[in-house]
XYZ file of C-alpha atoms in Angstrom:
233
model
C 68.346 117.244 86.051
C 71.817 117.257 87.566
C 72.364 114.291 89.800
C 69.556 112.081 88.476
C 70.551 108.493 87.751
C 69.252 106.213 84.982
C 70.100 102.517 84.688
C 69.366 100.696 81.429
C 69.449 96.909 81.488
C 70.463 95.568 78.091
C 72.314 98.714 77.047
C 74.912 97.516 74.565
C 72.844 97.732 71.394
C 69.547 98.686 69.800
C 66.851 100.319 71.893
C 68.743 100.030 75.173
C 71.816 101.776 73.790
C 69.653 104.393 72.100
C 67.731 105.156 75.294
C 70.922 105.374 77.336
C 72.330 107.927 74.878
C 69.190 110.064 75.169
C 69.291 109.949 78.972
C 72.919 111.061 78.905
C 72.137 113.840 76.424
C 69.451 115.059 78.818
C 71.889 115.278 81.729
C 71.363 111.994 83.539
C 74.188 110.016 85.086
C 73.938 106.830 83.035
C 74.554 103.213 83.953
C 74.237 100.378 81.466
C 74.291 96.633 81.945
C 75.699 93.944 79.707
C 75.785 90.186 80.046
C 79.270 89.083 81.175
C 79.680 86.835 78.131
C 78.934 89.767 75.815
C 81.958 91.834 76.838
C 83.842 90.290 73.906
C 81.123 91.395 71.475
C 81.743 94.423 69.243
C 78.705 96.099 70.817
C 80.598 96.430 74.114
C 82.727 99.173 72.557
C 79.593 101.066 71.529
C 78.484 101.095 75.143
C 81.954 102.043 76.372
C 82.008 105.041 74.050
C 78.959 106.536 75.770
C 80.959 106.984 78.976
C 78.335 105.062 80.926
C 79.235 103.095 84.031
C 79.038 99.490 82.830
C 77.726 96.740 85.108
C 77.510 92.992 84.446
C 74.001 91.532 84.676
C 72.354 88.459 83.194
C 68.573 88.115 83.583
C 68.999 84.324 83.656
C 71.312 84.342 86.674
C 69.816 85.816 89.841
C 73.203 86.107 91.532
C 74.373 88.504 88.822
C 71.317 90.693 89.393
C 71.984 90.826 93.121
C 75.653 91.569 92.447
C 74.717 94.314 89.973
C 72.638 96.060 92.641
C 75.607 95.946 95.014
C 77.931 97.265 92.316
C 75.515 100.111 91.615
C 75.789 101.022 95.277
C 73.451 100.441 98.183
C 73.473 104.144 99.084
C 73.005 105.439 95.533
C 69.646 106.789 94.399
C 68.100 105.317 91.265
C 65.584 107.530 89.476
C 64.966 105.496 86.320
C 65.262 101.723 85.910
C 64.770 100.528 82.320
C 64.188 96.821 81.764
C 65.145 96.489 78.117
C 66.713 93.056 77.754
C 64.815 90.658 75.536
C 64.764 87.879 72.955
C 63.450 87.867 69.404
C 60.539 85.848 68.031
C 60.792 82.323 66.668
C 58.423 79.576 65.521
C 55.284 81.297 64.292
C 52.971 78.374 65.043
C 52.206 77.229 68.559
C 52.458 73.637 67.299
C 56.138 74.160 66.497
C 56.909 75.714 69.896
C 58.556 73.680 72.638
C 58.183 73.914 76.404
C 61.866 74.829 76.630
C 61.359 77.825 74.331
C 58.375 79.017 76.356
C 60.222 78.683 79.667
C 63.426 80.287 78.394
C 61.649 83.390 77.097
C 59.576 83.619 80.272
C 62.736 83.583 82.381
C 64.372 86.304 80.290
C 61.398 88.554 79.569
C 59.359 88.224 82.764
C 61.336 86.751 85.666
C 64.553 88.661 84.919
C 62.909 92.111 84.946
C 60.926 91.127 88.046
C 64.147 90.291 89.877
C 65.873 93.455 88.669
C 62.985 95.578 89.930
C 63.127 93.730 93.264
C 66.885 94.058 93.798
C 67.020 97.720 92.748
C 63.908 98.629 94.754
C 65.925 99.992 97.727
C 67.682 102.402 95.354
C 64.423 103.424 93.679
C 62.881 104.192 97.081
C 65.533 106.864 97.620
C 64.291 108.899 94.639
C 61.768 111.727 94.969
C 59.942 110.182 92.006
C 61.273 106.970 90.486
C 60.098 105.110 87.422
C 60.450 101.457 86.510
C 60.221 101.440 82.724
C 59.427 98.054 81.229
C 60.034 97.907 77.485
C 57.196 95.730 76.272
C 55.391 95.256 72.966
C 52.080 95.634 71.212
C 52.299 91.833 70.932
C 51.721 91.655 74.694
C 48.165 92.947 74.339
C 45.505 90.254 74.661
C 42.759 92.625 73.529
C 44.642 93.698 70.384
C 45.637 90.163 69.352
C 43.589 89.238 66.296
C 46.037 86.922 64.548
C 47.521 84.589 67.163
C 51.095 83.469 66.277
C 54.434 83.624 68.118
C 53.076 82.217 71.361
C 56.512 81.915 73.008
C 56.980 85.675 72.582
C 53.446 86.911 73.257
C 52.785 84.977 76.470
C 55.934 86.060 78.375
C 55.386 89.661 77.255
C 51.779 89.507 78.471
C 53.024 88.107 81.788
C 55.616 90.923 81.851
C 52.795 93.462 81.593
C 50.783 91.694 84.270
C 53.791 91.678 86.594
C 54.212 95.417 85.950
C 50.617 96.119 86.959
C 50.864 93.978 90.101
C 54.085 95.659 91.224
C 52.664 99.110 90.452
C 49.552 98.459 92.535
C 51.599 97.208 95.485
C 53.934 100.212 95.306
C 50.929 102.531 95.286
C 49.370 100.720 98.260
C 52.662 101.157 100.122
C 52.535 104.882 99.262
C 55.897 104.689 97.522
C 56.569 107.318 94.876
C 57.558 104.797 92.209
C 55.616 104.500 88.960
C 55.732 101.411 86.748
C 55.340 102.048 83.016
C 54.922 99.592 80.140
C 56.208 101.161 76.921
C 56.027 99.673 73.432
C 58.896 100.892 71.208
C 57.065 100.059 67.988
C 58.428 98.130 65.032
C 62.077 99.154 65.089
C 64.721 97.384 62.978
C 67.076 95.845 65.557
C 69.027 92.604 65.857
C 66.157 91.048 67.829
C 63.633 91.932 65.093
C 65.982 90.585 62.412
C 66.374 94.186 61.212
C 62.716 94.433 60.232
C 60.611 97.471 61.132
C 59.431 100.800 59.788
C 60.169 103.062 62.782
C 63.586 104.662 63.124
C 65.432 103.821 66.336
C 66.081 107.518 66.952
C 62.367 108.332 66.708
C 61.427 105.437 68.971
C 63.914 106.143 71.753
C 63.168 109.861 71.797
C 59.463 109.127 71.840
C 59.883 106.680 74.715
C 61.998 109.195 76.602
C 59.197 111.746 76.232
C 56.642 109.260 77.610
C 58.917 108.529 80.569
C 59.556 112.182 81.355
C 55.940 113.311 81.214
C 54.650 110.431 83.335
C 53.317 111.128 86.808
C 52.677 108.771 89.697
C 49.065 108.609 88.523
C 50.271 107.053 85.254
C 51.623 103.966 87.013
C 50.356 100.916 85.144
C 50.183 102.772 81.851
C 50.601 100.673 78.665
C 51.574 103.101 75.936
C 53.647 103.125 72.784
C 56.562 105.398 71.892
C 54.224 107.949 70.299
C 51.766 108.077 73.201
C 49.108 105.689 71.868
C 47.502 103.748 74.704
C 47.272 100.016 74.185
C 44.584 97.905 75.865
C 45.933 95.144 78.072
């Protein structure tokens, strides 16, 4: 384990912070990103206390993603990239949802992780076996959707999963030893979920860590929850 590097995007609170702590506990060198404007938030201290190397990155600003990759180091190997930044749900009915809300969530939850995966790809290629871990949701599943609702959250998450599959297939075709995993953390009470959920953060992050660690290159494209349940796309 010594020498392996894990980078968690969106690491200052909730699931991102929890995952980063588990990676560090398991011997990884940990790197965590935070939006520049969030450095004044109380959560910044929580991230500082982990001892992680902190890097500024905002999914909405491509230049910050490119700069974050440079700060990480062009010659540094990246073994685990976790795309964990996100936005909570709003407006249950599609009739109450605006185009701006749809586009904003798509930029944060789909385009941002796509760009992060692209800019950190040279670092991932240096690993003997790298994993891009995309923290998704059961709500992304088209097949499991039997109640509609929250279209501005579901659609970008579904696109996020689709992007993950596309990238995974292209990496496999290029014979690169990089797996792309879609992992659902379950219903965890975090700020984004308005503190609603029946799964403890500790259980979720440890479960997700286990799914990440046991994955092989053949598991690229897997859509699984924290406990190992496979979701249909």
